[in-house]
Amino acid sequence: MSTFQIASPAPRRRGGRARRIRGALAFYGFISPWLIGTLLLTAFPVGYAVYMSFTDWNGMTSFMPWVGLSNYQQVFTSGDTLSALSKTLILCAIVVPITIAGSLFLAVLLNKRMRGRTILRTLIYLPAVVPPVASALIWKVIFDKNSGAANRILAIFHVDPLDWLNGQLAFVVMIVVLLWGVGAGIIINLAALQTVPAEQLEAAKMDGANAFRSFRHVTLPAISPILLFQTVLVTITTLQTFVPAILLSPIAGSNVYTNIPPANDVYMVDVYEQYFDYSRYGMGSAMLVVFFAVILLMTGLIFKFLGRSVFYAVDPSESGKG
Amino acid sequence: MALHDVRTDPETTTRTPRPAPRPPAAPIRRRRERNRIAFAILVLVALLVTAPFVELLISALTPGSEIGADRWLPSMFRWANISDAIDYIPYWDLTRNSVFLATLSGVLTTFSSAITGYGFARMRGPGKKFLFGVLIMTMMVPPIVTLIPTYLLFSRYGLVGTYLPWVFWGAAGTPYTIFLYRQFFSSMPKELEEAAIIDGAGRIRIFVQIFLPLSRPLLVTAFVLAFNAVWGDFVAPDLFLNSSNTTLAVGVSSGYTNQAGYPLYNLLASGAMLYVIPVVLLFLFAQRSYVRGFANSGLKG
């Protein structure tokens, strides 16, 4: 291979127009699976949802009655939607900070050299690989009013059994289910901690900074882009909470959707009900479009604040351009 | 070689002891003490998050008559619960469906993502930068947003109740996996394909014979991620499939009820355990691939 190294810079520039066109065709040929797939399976369905959102369609009639923006007006004024929205935001306000701070804290601890670290990391990470369906079912077994372990623990403190899966408490159980997977963030944070320049940490120590101060002034600024990125990711994931909300209902059979405790009636559950319980396809679509817009906005914001650097991280061809 | 960069891969960093920065006249004892506190906290957290698994195991082996009894351990472990759980729902059929669908999806996604990732990494064309921006955007779009409209569209064309949607999703690749491949292929030296071009090899041959074999570690990661995604998915099979061809995720979450619709907790726990064990084993054996998959999600500022 070394023979070609000398010759390599030359042929690149000589490419004529025909060659560039052939190159472009090859490029589009290679990315065509994704490009076609995205057009058909993402852009088209989203476009369809946008169209439905301007109609009053119930899925039965052959035509879709046009209603303009009235569905959107309802998204922001209807009591049901607003309460679902506020529940979802409360969920985010609780789950996101705990997940981010908790996983960072655990990552910092796991970054210390100690015996058994690999096993501890594996155990703490394990819940993150459990599929959402299974974690909902596991916690449902634990929080059952009559047979669950949660009430047995309460009994130790002489507290009467609580009906966890009905009423307001179902919301607490949903939070527990979501927090159980805190380990997913640990791995990202552990990797992030390796990027903190060791010289700077050492310099801070030389200057007499204690562990907290060097964390606050060296580590935190170094990993803050990754933390911000993670915050957005976790927020997006939490906003679309759906499976734990529906599967925690105490009645499990095929009718899960009709027995969701009102406390767990989060945004996506409401979307689902609009479509499949009330056949209000227009309303459901409007809610999806609003959700989609919020996510695009959030993604756009991290692009703006972090640039593309977080994404282009390890790419040599981009790193020179700063 | 970004993916193998020691600094970015937590797996390797922990194995190779880094020379710890040692301040002069260090209060070593104090540091050791602090590590002991850290160790204690970690053990506590590890116990806390693994306790549900233990409780699941206990519930799974509790005899039906002792459910709801005020005790931590049943008088005996009833192993027959497991075979009862298998018989109560069409467990083997559901498992076969899950394995088939997850494998199909995994193979398709892995190769299709590799092809697209290669295109983004090693080729030029007008609009490439823009399209890559679109890719990043779609990475952030949760699948649930497109799922219901896709379902309505597919039901119009009679694609609901078949595995065809998974073929389409698989063939389209996964934005995140494409991104991983793109990063991987970008990090390889130019000489790799220039030599082959001079030898007269075409683009496809270069990809198949040179780049694809080199990306083997990533192939495993991509397959494991895709397999798990389908194995763990509840919403899509619940919407798109029916009781005759649905997956284990749906079967386990809706099958273990009595006549009145209330869950049979011991069988539900057994079923959930049988459903989770393959995922946990896959994780333990392919831990490195998992870590690589997660750790590179947008690293380095």
Short mmCIF file of N, CA, C and O in Angstrom, two decimals, chain A residues 101-161:
data_model
loop_
_atom_site.label_atom_id
_atom_site.label_comp_id
_atom_site.label_asym_id
_atom_site.label_seq_id
_atom_site.Cartn_x
_atom_site.Cartn_y
_atom_site.Cartn_z
N ALA A 101 -28.59 13.71 36.84
CA ALA A 101 -27.70 13.87 38.00
C ALA A 101 -27.32 12.51 38.57
O ALA A 101 -26.15 12.28 38.91
N GLY A 102 -28.28 11.62 38.66
CA GLY A 102 -28.02 10.29 39.23
C GLY A 102 -27.01 9.51 38.41
O GLY A 102 -26.08 8.92 38.97
N SER A 103 -27.18 9.52 37.10
CA SER A 103 -26.25 8.73 36.30
C SER A 103 -24.86 9.35 36.28
O SER A 103 -23.87 8.64 36.25
N LEU A 104 -24.80 10.69 36.38
CA LEU A 104 -23.49 11.33 36.45
C LEU A 104 -22.80 11.00 37.77
O LEU A 104 -21.63 10.64 37.82
N PHE A 105 -23.57 11.07 38.85
CA PHE A 105 -23.04 10.76 40.18
C PHE A 105 -22.50 9.32 40.22
O PHE A 105 -21.37 9.08 40.64
N LEU A 106 -23.30 8.39 39.73
CA LEU A 106 -22.87 6.99 39.73
C LEU A 106 -21.66 6.78 38.83
O LEU A 106 -20.77 6.00 39.15
N ALA A 107 -21.63 7.51 37.71
CA ALA A 107 -20.49 7.37 36.80
C ALA A 107 -19.20 7.87 37.47
O ALA A 107 -18.14 7.26 37.33
N VAL A 108 -19.33 8.98 38.20
CA VAL A 108 -18.14 9.51 38.89
C VAL A 108 -17.63 8.49 39.92
O VAL A 108 -16.43 8.24 40.02
N LEU A 109 -18.56 7.88 40.64
CA LEU A 109 -18.15 6.86 41.61
C LEU A 109 -17.53 5.65 40.93
O LEU A 109 -16.51 5.12 41.36
N LEU A 110 -18.15 5.23 39.82
CA LEU A 110 -17.64 4.05 39.12
C LEU A 110 -16.33 4.33 38.40
O LEU A 110 -15.64 3.41 37.97
N ASN A 111 -16.00 5.60 38.26
CA ASN A 111 -14.77 5.97 37.60
C ASN A 111 -13.56 5.84 38.53
O ASN A 111 -12.42 5.86 38.10
N LYS A 112 -13.85 5.74 39.84
CA LYS A 112 -12.75 5.55 40.80
C LYS A 112 -12.23 4.13 40.69
O LYS A 112 -12.95 3.21 40.34
N ARG A 113 -10.96 3.98 41.04
CA ARG A 113 -10.39 2.63 40.97
C ARG A 113 -10.74 1.87 42.24
O ARG A 113 -10.44 2.33 43.35
N MET A 114 -11.42 0.77 42.08
CA MET A 114 -11.77 -0.03 43.26
C MET A 114 -12.01 -1.46 42.82
O MET A 114 -12.22 -1.74 41.65
N ARG A 115 -11.98 -2.34 43.80
CA ARG A 115 -12.19 -3.74 43.48
C ARG A 115 -13.67 -3.98 43.15
O ARG A 115 -14.54 -3.32 43.70
N GLY A 116 -13.92 -4.89 42.24
CA GLY A 116 -15.29 -5.26 41.91
C GLY A 116 -16.02 -4.23 41.07
O GLY A 116 -17.24 -4.28 40.94
N ARG A 117 -15.26 -3.29 40.50
CA ARG A 117 -15.92 -2.23 39.76
C ARG A 117 -16.69 -2.75 38.54
O ARG A 117 -17.79 -2.32 38.25
N THR A 118 -16.09 -3.73 37.84
CA THR A 118 -16.74 -4.27 36.64
C THR A 118 -18.08 -4.91 36.98
O THR A 118 -19.07 -4.70 36.29
N ILE A 119 -18.09 -5.68 38.08
CA ILE A 119 -19.33 -6.35 38.47
C ILE A 119 -20.38 -5.32 38.89
O ILE A 119 -21.54 -5.38 38.48
N LEU A 120 -19.94 -4.32 39.67
CA LEU A 120 -20.88 -3.29 40.12
C LEU A 120 -21.49 -2.57 38.91
O LEU A 120 -22.69 -2.33 38.86
N ARG A 121 -20.62 -2.26 37.94
CA ARG A 121 -21.12 -1.55 36.76
C ARG A 121 -22.11 -2.40 35.99
O ARG A 121 -23.16 -1.91 35.57
N THR A 122 -21.81 -3.69 35.85
CA THR A 122 -22.73 -4.57 35.14
C THR A 122 -24.08 -4.65 35.85
O THR A 122 -25.13 -4.54 35.22
N LEU A 123 -24.03 -4.80 37.18
CA LEU A 123 -25.28 -4.93 37.93
C LEU A 123 -26.12 -3.66 37.85
O LEU A 123 -27.33 -3.71 37.65
N ILE A 124 -25.45 -2.51 37.99
CA ILE A 124 -26.19 -1.25 37.98
C ILE A 124 -26.74 -0.97 36.58
O ILE A 124 -27.80 -0.38 36.41
N TYR A 125 -26.02 -1.47 35.58
CA TYR A 125 -26.46 -1.23 34.22
C TYR A 125 -27.59 -2.17 33.79
O TYR A 125 -28.41 -1.83 32.93
N LEU A 126 -27.64 -3.34 34.41
CA LEU A 126 -28.55 -4.41 33.98
C LEU A 126 -30.01 -3.97 33.72
O LEU A 126 -30.57 -4.32 32.68
N PRO A 127 -30.63 -3.21 34.63
CA PRO A 127 -32.03 -2.82 34.37
C PRO A 127 -32.21 -2.06 33.06
O PRO A 127 -33.29 -2.10 32.47
N ALA A 128 -31.15 -1.40 32.59
CA ALA A 128 -31.28 -0.62 31.37
C ALA A 128 -31.47 -1.50 30.14
O ALA A 128 -31.96 -1.03 29.11
N VAL A 129 -31.08 -2.78 30.21
CA VAL A 129 -31.27 -3.63 29.04
C VAL A 129 -32.63 -4.35 29.08
O VAL A 129 -33.00 -4.98 28.11
N VAL A 130 -33.34 -4.25 30.19
CA VAL A 130 -34.64 -4.89 30.27
C VAL A 130 -35.63 -4.12 29.41
O VAL A 130 -35.75 -2.90 29.55
N PRO A 131 -36.33 -4.79 28.49
CA PRO A 131 -37.29 -4.08 27.65
C PRO A 131 -38.38 -3.41 28.49
O PRO A 131 -38.74 -3.94 29.53
N PRO A 132 -38.89 -2.27 28.03
CA PRO A 132 -39.90 -1.53 28.79
C PRO A 132 -41.11 -2.39 29.17
O PRO A 132 -41.66 -2.23 30.27
N VAL A 133 -41.50 -3.29 28.27
CA VAL A 133 -42.64 -4.17 28.59
C VAL A 133 -42.35 -4.94 29.86
O VAL A 133 -43.17 -4.99 30.78
N ALA A 134 -41.15 -5.54 29.92
CA ALA A 134 -40.81 -6.39 31.05
C ALA A 134 -40.65 -5.57 32.32
O ALA A 134 -41.10 -5.99 33.38
N SER A 135 -40.05 -4.37 32.22
CA SER A 135 -39.88 -3.62 33.47
C SER A 135 -41.24 -3.17 33.99
O SER A 135 -41.45 -3.17 35.20
N ALA A 136 -42.16 -2.84 33.10
CA ALA A 136 -43.51 -2.50 33.57
C ALA A 136 -44.13 -3.70 34.29
O ALA A 136 -44.71 -3.55 35.37
N LEU A 137 -43.98 -4.90 33.72
CA LEU A 137 -44.59 -6.09 34.32
C LEU A 137 -43.93 -6.42 35.66
O LEU A 137 -44.61 -6.78 36.63
N ILE A 138 -42.59 -6.28 35.72
CA ILE A 138 -41.88 -6.59 36.96
C ILE A 138 -42.36 -5.68 38.10
O ILE A 138 -42.69 -6.13 39.19
N TRP A 139 -42.46 -4.38 37.80
CA TRP A 139 -42.88 -3.44 38.85
C TRP A 139 -44.35 -3.58 39.18
O TRP A 139 -44.78 -3.29 40.30
N LYS A 140 -45.11 -4.05 38.22
CA LYS A 140 -46.52 -4.32 38.48
C LYS A 140 -46.67 -5.45 39.51
O LYS A 140 -47.51 -5.37 40.41
N VAL A 141 -45.83 -6.47 39.36
CA VAL A 141 -45.84 -7.57 40.33
C VAL A 141 -45.45 -7.04 41.71
O VAL A 141 -46.06 -7.38 42.72
N ILE A 142 -44.44 -6.15 41.75
CA ILE A 142 -43.95 -5.65 43.03
C ILE A 142 -44.95 -4.71 43.71
O ILE A 142 -45.10 -4.71 44.92
N PHE A 143 -45.66 -3.92 42.90
CA PHE A 143 -46.56 -2.92 43.48
C PHE A 143 -48.01 -3.38 43.59
O PHE A 143 -48.89 -2.59 43.92
N ASP A 144 -48.27 -4.66 43.35
CA ASP A 144 -49.64 -5.13 43.49
C ASP A 144 -50.11 -4.95 44.94
O ASP A 144 -49.35 -5.17 45.88
N LYS A 145 -51.38 -4.56 45.08
CA LYS A 145 -51.88 -4.24 46.40
C LYS A 145 -51.83 -5.43 47.36
O LYS A 145 -51.45 -5.30 48.51
N ASN A 146 -52.22 -6.60 46.87
CA ASN A 146 -52.33 -7.76 47.76
C ASN A 146 -51.06 -8.59 47.86
O ASN A 146 -50.72 -9.09 48.92
N SER A 147 -50.37 -8.76 46.73
CA SER A 147 -49.26 -9.70 46.75
C SER A 147 -47.89 -9.04 46.58
O SER A 147 -46.88 -9.72 46.65
N GLY A 148 -47.88 -7.73 46.37
CA GLY A 148 -46.60 -7.10 46.03
C GLY A 148 -45.65 -6.90 47.19
O GLY A 148 -46.06 -6.81 48.35
N ALA A 149 -44.38 -6.80 46.86
CA ALA A 149 -43.36 -6.61 47.88
C ALA A 149 -43.42 -5.21 48.48
O ALA A 149 -43.06 -5.01 49.64
N ALA A 150 -43.87 -4.24 47.71
CA ALA A 150 -43.90 -2.85 48.18
C ALA A 150 -44.73 -2.74 49.46
O ALA A 150 -44.30 -2.11 50.44
N ASN A 151 -45.90 -3.35 49.46
CA ASN A 151 -46.75 -3.27 50.63
C ASN A 151 -46.22 -4.09 51.80
O ASN A 151 -46.47 -3.79 52.96
N ARG A 152 -45.44 -5.15 51.48
CA ARG A 152 -44.81 -5.92 52.56
C ARG A 152 -43.74 -5.07 53.26
O ARG A 152 -43.56 -5.16 54.47
N ILE A 153 -43.05 -4.25 52.46
CA ILE A 153 -42.07 -3.34 53.06
C ILE A 153 -42.77 -2.33 53.96
O ILE A 153 -42.34 -2.05 55.08
N LEU A 154 -43.89 -1.79 53.46
CA LEU A 154 -44.65 -0.83 54.26
C LEU A 154 -45.12 -1.46 55.57
O LEU A 154 -45.14 -0.81 56.61
N ALA A 155 -45.49 -2.75 55.50
CA ALA A 155 -46.00 -3.44 56.69
C ALA A 155 -44.94 -3.47 57.79
O ALA A 155 -45.28 -3.43 58.97
N ILE A 156 -43.66 -3.53 57.38
CA ILE A 156 -42.59 -3.52 58.37
C ILE A 156 -42.67 -2.25 59.22
O ILE A 156 -42.43 -2.25 60.41
N PHE A 157 -43.05 -1.13 58.55
CA PHE A 157 -43.16 0.15 59.26
C PHE A 157 -44.59 0.41 59.72
O PHE A 157 -44.96 1.55 59.98
N HIS A 158 -45.39 -0.65 59.76
CA HIS A 158 -46.77 -0.57 60.22
C HIS A 158 -47.61 0.41 59.42
O HIS A 158 -48.45 1.13 59.97
N VAL A 159 -47.34 0.47 58.13
CA VAL A 159 -48.17 1.31 57.27
C VAL A 159 -49.17 0.40 56.55
O VAL A 159 -48.80 -0.69 56.11
N ASP A 160 -50.41 0.84 56.47
CA ASP A 160 -51.44 0.02 55.82
C ASP A 160 -51.13 -0.13 54.34
O ASP A 160 -50.55 0.76 53.72
N PRO A 161 -51.54 -1.27 53.75
CA PRO A 161 -51.27 -1.49 52.33
C PRO A 161 -51.86 -0.39 51.45
O PRO A 161 -52.98 0.09 51.70
#
